[in-house]
Tab-separated table of N, CA and C in Angstrom:
chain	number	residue	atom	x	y	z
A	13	UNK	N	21.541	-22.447	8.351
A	13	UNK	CA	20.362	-22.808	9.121
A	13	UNK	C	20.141	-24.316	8.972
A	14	UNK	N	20.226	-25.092	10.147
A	14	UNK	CA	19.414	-26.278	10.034
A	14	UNK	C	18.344	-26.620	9.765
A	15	UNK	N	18.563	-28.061	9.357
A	15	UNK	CA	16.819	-28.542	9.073
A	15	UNK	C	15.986	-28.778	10.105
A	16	UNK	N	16.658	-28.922	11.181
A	16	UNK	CA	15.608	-28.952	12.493
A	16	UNK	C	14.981	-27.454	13.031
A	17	UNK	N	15.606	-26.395	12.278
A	17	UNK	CA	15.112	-25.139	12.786
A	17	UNK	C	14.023	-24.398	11.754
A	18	UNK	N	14.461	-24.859	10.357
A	18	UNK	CA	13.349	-24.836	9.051
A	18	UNK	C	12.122	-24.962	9.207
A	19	UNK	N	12.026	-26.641	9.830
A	19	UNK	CA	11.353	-27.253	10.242
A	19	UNK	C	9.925	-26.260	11.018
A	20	UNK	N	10.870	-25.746	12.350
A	20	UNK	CA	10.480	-25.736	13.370
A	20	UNK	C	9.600	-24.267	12.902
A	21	UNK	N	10.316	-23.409	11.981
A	21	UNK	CA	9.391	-21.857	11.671
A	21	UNK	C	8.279	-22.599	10.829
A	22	UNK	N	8.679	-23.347	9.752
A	22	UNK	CA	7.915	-23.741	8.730
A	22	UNK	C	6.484	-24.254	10.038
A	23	UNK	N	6.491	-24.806	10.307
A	23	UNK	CA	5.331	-25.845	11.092
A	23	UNK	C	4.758	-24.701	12.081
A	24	UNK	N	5.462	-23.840	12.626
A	24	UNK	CA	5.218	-22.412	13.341
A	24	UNK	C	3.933	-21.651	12.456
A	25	UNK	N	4.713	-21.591	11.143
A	25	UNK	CA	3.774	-20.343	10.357
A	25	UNK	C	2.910	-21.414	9.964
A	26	UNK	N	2.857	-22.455	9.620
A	26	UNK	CA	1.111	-23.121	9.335
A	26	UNK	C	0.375	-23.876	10.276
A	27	UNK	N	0.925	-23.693	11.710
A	27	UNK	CA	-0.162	-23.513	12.397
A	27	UNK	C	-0.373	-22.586	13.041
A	28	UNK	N	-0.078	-21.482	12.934
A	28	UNK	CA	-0.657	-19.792	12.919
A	28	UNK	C	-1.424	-19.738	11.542
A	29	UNK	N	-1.301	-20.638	10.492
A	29	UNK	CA	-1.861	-20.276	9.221
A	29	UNK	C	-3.520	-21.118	9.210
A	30	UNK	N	-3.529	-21.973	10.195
A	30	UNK	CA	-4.490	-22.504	10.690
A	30	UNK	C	-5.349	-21.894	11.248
A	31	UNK	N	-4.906	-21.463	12.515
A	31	UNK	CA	-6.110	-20.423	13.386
A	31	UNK	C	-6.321	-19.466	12.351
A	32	UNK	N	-5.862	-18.898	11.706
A	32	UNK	CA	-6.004	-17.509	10.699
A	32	UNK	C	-7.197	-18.263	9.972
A	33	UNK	N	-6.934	-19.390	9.041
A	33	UNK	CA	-8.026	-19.339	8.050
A	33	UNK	C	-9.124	-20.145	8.526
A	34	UNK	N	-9.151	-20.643	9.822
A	34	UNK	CA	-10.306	-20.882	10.548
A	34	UNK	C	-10.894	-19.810	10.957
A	35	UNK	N	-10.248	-19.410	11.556
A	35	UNK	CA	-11.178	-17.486	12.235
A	35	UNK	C	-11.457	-17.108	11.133
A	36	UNK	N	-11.298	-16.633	10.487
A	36	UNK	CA	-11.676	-15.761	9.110
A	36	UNK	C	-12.661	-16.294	8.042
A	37	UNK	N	-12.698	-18.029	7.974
A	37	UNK	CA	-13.826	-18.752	7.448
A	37	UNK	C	-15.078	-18.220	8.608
A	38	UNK	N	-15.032	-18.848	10.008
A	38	UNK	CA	-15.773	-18.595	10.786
A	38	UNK	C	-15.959	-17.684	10.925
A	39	UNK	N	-15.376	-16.530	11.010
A	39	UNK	CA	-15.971	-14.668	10.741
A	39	UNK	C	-16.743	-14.516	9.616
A	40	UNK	N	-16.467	-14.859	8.444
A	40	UNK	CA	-16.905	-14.485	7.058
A	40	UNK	C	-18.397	-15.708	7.352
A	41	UNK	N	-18.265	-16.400	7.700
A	41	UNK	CA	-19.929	-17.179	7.627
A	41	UNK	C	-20.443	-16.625	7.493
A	42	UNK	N	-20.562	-16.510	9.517
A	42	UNK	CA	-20.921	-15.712	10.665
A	42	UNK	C	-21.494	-14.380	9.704
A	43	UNK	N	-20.535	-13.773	9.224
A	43	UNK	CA	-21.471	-12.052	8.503
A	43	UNK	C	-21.801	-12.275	7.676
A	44	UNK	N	-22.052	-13.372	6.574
A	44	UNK	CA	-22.644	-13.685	5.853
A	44	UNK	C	-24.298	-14.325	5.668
A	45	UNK	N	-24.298	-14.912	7.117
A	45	UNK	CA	-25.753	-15.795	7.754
A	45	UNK	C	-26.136	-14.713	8.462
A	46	UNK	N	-25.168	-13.857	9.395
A	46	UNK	CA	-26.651	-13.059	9.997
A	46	UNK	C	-27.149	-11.617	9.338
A	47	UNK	N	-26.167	-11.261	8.785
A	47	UNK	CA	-26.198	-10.304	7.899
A	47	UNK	C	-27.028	-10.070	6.606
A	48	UNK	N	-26.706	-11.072	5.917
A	48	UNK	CA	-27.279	-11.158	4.481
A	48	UNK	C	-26.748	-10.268	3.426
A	49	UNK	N	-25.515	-10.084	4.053
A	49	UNK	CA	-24.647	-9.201	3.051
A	49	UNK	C	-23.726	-9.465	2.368
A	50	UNK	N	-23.150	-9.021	1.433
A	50	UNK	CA	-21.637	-9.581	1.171
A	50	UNK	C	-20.193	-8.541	1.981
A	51	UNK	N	-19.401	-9.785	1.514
A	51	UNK	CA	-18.184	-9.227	2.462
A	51	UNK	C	-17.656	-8.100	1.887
A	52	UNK	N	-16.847	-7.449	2.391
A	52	UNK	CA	-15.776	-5.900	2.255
A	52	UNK	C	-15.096	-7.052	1.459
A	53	UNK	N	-13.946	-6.245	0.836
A	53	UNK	CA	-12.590	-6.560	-0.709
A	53	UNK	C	-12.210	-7.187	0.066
A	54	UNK	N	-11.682	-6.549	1.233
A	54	UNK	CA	-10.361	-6.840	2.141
A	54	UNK	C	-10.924	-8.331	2.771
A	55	UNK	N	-11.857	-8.654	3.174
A	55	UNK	CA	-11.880	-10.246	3.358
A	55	UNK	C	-12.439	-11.077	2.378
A	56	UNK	N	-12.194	-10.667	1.296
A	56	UNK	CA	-12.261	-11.593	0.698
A	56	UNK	C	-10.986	-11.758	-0.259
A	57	UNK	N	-9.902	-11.350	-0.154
A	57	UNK	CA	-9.026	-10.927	-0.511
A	57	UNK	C	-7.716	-11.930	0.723
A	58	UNK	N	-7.971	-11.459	1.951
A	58	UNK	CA	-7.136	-11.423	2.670
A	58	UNK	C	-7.091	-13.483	2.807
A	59	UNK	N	-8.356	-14.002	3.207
A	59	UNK	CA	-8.340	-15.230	3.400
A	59	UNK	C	-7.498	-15.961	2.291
A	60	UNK	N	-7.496	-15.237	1.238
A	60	UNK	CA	-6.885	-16.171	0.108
A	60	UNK	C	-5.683	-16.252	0.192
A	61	UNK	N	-4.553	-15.341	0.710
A	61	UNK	CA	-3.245	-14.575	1.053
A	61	UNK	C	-3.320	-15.946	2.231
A	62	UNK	N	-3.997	-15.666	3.253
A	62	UNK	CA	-3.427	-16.733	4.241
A	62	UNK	C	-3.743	-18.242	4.033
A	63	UNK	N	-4.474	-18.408	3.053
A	63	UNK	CA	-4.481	-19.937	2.607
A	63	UNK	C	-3.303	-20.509	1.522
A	64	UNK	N	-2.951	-19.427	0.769
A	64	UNK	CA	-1.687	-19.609	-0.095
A	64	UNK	C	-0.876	-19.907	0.583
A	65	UNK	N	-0.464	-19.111	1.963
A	65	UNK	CA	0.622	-19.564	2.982
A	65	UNK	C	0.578	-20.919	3.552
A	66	UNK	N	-0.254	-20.824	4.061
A	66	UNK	CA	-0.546	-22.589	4.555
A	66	UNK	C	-0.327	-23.388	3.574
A	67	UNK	N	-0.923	-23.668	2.074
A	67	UNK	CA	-0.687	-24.580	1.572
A	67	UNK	C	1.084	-24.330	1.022
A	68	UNK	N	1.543	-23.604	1.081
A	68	UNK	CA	2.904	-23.756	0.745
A	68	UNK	C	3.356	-24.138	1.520
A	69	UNK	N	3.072	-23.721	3.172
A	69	UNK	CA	3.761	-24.310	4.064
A	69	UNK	C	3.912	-25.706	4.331
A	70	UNK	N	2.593	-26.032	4.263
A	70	UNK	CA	1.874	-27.777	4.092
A	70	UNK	C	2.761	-28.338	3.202
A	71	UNK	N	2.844	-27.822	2.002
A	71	UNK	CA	3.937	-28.305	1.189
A	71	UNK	C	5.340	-28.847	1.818
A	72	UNK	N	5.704	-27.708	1.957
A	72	UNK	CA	7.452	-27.482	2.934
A	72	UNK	C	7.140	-28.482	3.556
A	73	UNK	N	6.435	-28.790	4.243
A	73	UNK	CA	6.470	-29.568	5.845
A	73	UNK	C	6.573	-30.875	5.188
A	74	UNK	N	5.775	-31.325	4.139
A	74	UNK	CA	5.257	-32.958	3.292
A	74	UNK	C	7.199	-33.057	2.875
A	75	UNK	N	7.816	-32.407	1.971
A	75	UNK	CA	9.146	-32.059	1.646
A	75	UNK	C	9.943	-32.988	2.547
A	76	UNK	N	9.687	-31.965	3.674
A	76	UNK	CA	10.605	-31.887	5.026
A	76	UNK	C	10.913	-33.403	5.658
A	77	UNK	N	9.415	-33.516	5.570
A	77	UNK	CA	9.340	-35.149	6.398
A	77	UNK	C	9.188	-36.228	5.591
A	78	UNK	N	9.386	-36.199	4.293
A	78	UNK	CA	9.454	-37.154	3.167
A	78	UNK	C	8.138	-38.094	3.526
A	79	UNK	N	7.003	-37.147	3.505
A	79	UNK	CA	5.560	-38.024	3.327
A	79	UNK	C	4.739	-37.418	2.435
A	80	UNK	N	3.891	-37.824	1.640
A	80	UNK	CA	3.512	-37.170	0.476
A	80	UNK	C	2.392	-37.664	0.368
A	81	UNK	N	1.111	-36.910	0.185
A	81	UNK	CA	-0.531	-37.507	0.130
A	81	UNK	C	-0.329	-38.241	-1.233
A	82	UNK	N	-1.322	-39.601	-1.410
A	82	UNK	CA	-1.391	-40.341	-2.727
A	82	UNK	C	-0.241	-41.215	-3.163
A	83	UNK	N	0.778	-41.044	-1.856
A	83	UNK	CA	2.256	-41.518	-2.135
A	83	UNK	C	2.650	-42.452	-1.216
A	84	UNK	N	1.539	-43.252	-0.256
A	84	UNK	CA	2.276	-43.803	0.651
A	84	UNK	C	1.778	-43.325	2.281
A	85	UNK	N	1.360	-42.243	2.170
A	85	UNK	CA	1.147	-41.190	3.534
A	85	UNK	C	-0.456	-41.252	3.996
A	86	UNK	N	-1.079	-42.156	4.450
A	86	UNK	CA	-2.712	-42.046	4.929
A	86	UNK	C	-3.557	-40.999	5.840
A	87	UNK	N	-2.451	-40.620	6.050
A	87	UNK	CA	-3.230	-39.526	6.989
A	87	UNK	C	-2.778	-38.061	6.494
A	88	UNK	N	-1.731	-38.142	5.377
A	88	UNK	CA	-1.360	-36.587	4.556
A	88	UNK	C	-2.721	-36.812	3.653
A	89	UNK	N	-2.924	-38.056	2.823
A	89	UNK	CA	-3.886	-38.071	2.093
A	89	UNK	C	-5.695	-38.122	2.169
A	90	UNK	N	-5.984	-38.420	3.508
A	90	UNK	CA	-6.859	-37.941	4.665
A	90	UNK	C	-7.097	-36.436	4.427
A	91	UNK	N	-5.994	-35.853	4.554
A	91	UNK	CA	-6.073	-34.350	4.903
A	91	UNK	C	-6.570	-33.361	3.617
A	92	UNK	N	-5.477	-33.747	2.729
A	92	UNK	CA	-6.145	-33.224	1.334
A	92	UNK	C	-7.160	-33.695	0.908
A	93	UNK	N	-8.024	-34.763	1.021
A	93	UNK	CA	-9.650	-34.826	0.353
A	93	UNK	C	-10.138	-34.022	1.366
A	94	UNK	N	-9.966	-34.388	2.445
A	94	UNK	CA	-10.941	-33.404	3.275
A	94	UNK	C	-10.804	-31.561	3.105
A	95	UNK	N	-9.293	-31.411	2.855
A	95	UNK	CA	-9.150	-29.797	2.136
A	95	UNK	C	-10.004	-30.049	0.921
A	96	UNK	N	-10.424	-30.467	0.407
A	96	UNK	CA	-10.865	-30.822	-1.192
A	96	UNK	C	-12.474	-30.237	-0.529
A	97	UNK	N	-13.064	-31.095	0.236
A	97	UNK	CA	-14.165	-31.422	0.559
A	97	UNK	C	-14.878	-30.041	1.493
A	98	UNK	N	-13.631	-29.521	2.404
A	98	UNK	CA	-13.367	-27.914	2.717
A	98	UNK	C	-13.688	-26.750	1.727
A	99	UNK	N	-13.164	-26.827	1.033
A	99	UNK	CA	-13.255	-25.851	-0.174
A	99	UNK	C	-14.405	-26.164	-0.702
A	100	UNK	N	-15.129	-26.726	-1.221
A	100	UNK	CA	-16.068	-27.212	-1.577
A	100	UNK	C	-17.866	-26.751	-0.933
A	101	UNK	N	-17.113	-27.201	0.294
A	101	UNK	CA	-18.226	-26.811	0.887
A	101	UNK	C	-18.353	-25.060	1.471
A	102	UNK	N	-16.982	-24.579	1.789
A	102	UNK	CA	-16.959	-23.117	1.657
A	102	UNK	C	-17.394	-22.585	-0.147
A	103	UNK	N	-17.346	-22.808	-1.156
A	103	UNK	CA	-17.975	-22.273	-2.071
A	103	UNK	C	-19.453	-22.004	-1.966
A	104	UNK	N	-20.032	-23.331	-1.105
A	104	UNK	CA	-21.731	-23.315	-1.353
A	104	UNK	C	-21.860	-22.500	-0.319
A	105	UNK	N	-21.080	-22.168	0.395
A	105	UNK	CA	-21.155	-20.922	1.289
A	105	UNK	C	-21.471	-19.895	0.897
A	106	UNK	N	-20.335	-19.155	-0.016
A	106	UNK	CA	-20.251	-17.688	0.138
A	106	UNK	C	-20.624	-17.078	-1.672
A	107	UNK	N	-20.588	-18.708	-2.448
A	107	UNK	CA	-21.494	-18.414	-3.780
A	107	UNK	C	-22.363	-19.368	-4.399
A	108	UNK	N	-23.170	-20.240	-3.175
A	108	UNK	CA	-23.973	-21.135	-3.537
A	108	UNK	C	-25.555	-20.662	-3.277
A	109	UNK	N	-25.900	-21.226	-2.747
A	109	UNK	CA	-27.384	-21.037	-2.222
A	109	UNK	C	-27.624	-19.909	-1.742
A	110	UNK	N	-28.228	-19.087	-1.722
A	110	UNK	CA	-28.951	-17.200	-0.807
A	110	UNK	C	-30.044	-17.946	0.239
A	111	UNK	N	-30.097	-19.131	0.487
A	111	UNK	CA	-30.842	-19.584	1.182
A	111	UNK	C	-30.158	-19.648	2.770
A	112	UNK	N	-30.291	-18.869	3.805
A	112	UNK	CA	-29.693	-18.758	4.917
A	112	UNK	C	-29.659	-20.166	5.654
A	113	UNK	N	-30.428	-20.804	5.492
A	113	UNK	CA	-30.390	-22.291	6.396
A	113	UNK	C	-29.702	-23.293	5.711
A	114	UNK	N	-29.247	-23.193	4.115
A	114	UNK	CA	-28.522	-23.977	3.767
A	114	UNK	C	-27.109	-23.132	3.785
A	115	UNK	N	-26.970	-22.114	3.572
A	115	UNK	CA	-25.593	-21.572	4.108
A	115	UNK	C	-25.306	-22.055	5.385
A	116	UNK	N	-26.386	-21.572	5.959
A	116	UNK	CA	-25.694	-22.398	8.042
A	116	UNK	C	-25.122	-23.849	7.830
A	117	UNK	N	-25.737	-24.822	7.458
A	117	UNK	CA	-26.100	-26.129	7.090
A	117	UNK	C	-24.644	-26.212	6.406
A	118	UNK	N	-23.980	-25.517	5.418
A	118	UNK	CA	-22.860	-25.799	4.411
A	118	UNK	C	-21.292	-25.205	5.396
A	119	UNK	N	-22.240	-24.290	6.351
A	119	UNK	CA	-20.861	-23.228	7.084
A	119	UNK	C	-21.102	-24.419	8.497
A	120	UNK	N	-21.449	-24.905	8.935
A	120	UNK	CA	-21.596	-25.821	9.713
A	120	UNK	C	-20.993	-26.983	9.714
A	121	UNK	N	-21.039	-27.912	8.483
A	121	UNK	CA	-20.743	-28.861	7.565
A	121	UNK	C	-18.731	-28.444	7.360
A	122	UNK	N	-18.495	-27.422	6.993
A	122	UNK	CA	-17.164	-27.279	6.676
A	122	UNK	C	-16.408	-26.702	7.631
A	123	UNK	N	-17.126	-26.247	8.718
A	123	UNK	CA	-16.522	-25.903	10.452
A	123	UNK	C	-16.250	-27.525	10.471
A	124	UNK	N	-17.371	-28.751	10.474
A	124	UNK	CA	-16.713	-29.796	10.970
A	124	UNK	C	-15.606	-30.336	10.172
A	125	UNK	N	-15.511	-30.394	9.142
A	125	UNK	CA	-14.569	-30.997	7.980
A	125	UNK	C	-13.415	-30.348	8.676
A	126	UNK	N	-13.534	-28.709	8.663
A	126	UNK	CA	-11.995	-28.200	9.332
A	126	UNK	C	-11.166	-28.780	10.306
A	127	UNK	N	-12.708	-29.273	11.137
A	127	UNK	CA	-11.982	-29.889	12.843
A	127	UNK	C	-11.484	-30.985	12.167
A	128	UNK	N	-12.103	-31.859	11.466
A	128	UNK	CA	-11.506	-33.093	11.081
A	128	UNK	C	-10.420	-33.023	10.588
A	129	UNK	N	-10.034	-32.409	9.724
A	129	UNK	CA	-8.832	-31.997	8.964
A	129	UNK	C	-7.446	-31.487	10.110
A	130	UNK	N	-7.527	-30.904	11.218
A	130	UNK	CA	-6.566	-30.736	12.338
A	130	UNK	C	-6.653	-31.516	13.364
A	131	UNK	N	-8.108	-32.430	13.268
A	131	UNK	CA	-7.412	-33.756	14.211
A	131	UNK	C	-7.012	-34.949	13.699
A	132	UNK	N	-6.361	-34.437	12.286
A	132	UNK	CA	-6.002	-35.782	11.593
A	132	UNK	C	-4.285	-35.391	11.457
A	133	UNK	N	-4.291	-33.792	11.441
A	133	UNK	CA	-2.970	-33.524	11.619
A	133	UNK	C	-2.082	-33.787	12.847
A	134	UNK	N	-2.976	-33.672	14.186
A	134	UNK	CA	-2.478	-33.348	15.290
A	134	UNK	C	-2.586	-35.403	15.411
A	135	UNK	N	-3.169	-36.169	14.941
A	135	UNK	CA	-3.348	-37.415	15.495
A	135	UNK	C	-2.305	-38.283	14.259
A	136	UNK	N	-2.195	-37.724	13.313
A	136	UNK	CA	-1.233	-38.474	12.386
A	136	UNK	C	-2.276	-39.463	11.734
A	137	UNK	N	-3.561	-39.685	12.222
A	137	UNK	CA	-3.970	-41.016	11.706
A	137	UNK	C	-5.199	-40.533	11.065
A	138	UNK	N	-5.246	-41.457	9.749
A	138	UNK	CA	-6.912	-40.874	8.517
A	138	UNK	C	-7.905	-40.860	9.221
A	139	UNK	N	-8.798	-41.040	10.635
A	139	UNK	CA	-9.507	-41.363	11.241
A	139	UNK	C	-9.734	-39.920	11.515
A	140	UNK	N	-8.541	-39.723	11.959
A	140	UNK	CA	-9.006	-38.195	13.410
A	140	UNK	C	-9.781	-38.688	13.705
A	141	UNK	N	-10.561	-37.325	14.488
A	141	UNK	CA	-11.696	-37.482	15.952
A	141	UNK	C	-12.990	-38.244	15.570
A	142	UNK	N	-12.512	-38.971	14.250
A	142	UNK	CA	-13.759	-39.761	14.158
A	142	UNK	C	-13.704	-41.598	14.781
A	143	UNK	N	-12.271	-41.317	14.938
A	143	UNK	CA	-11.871	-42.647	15.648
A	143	UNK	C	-12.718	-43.079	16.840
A	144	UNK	N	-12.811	-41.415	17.603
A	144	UNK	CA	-13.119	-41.265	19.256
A	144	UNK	C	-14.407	-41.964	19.415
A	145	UNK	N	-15.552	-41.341	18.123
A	145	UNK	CA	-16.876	-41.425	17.949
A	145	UNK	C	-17.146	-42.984	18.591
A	146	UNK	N	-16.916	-43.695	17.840
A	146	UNK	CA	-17.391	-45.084	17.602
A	146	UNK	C	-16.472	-46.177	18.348
């Protein structure tokens, strides 16, 4: 197997690994804010399975294309604070505050970080769609 075809599944399965752990953040809010419940095993279980994939894949791909966050790469290293800053703010989500308007406020907050985080992938540059803003 070539490296141009590696490539091509590897970058396949993490951005299918993308929509997955966006839908499934955004599902799990979503029943978390209007609900006031906690989630079933199975999603809270399952999101973690498809974020392991992505970041391995993310890995493969950094490998692949000899760019490496903290190493030279501004817009790989863009991506991981803002995963940093992602995670972060999904915790005050789903085990921070019981306060529904700061859950919205935190699930709101890390919906945008997400977008930022795939228009920094899809644009190559530390800015993403914050370039557009201003």
């Amino acid at each position: 197997m070539d490296i141009g075809t590696v490539y091509t599944a590897t970058k396949t399965m993490h951005v299918a690994c993308v929509g997955l752990s966006g839908g499934l953040f955004a599902g799990r809010a979503g029943w978390v804010i209007a609900t006031r419940r906690g989630l079933w095993r199975w999603l809270k279980v399952v999101p973690h399975c498809v974020d392991t994939v992505l970041l391995a894949s993310g890995l493969t791909l950094a490998f692949l294309i000899h760019q490496y966050p903290f190493a030279g790469s501004d817009w790989l290293t863009a991506k991981v604070i803002g995963l940093f800053a992602y995670i972060a703010l999904g915790v005050m989500v789903f085990r921070g505050s019981r306060q529904q308007s700061l859950r919205m406020l935190f699930s709101l907050a890390a919906l945008l970080v997400f977008a930022y985080i795939v228009s920094v992938a899809v644009t190559k540059q530390p800015a993403g769609f914050v370039v557009g803003l201003f």
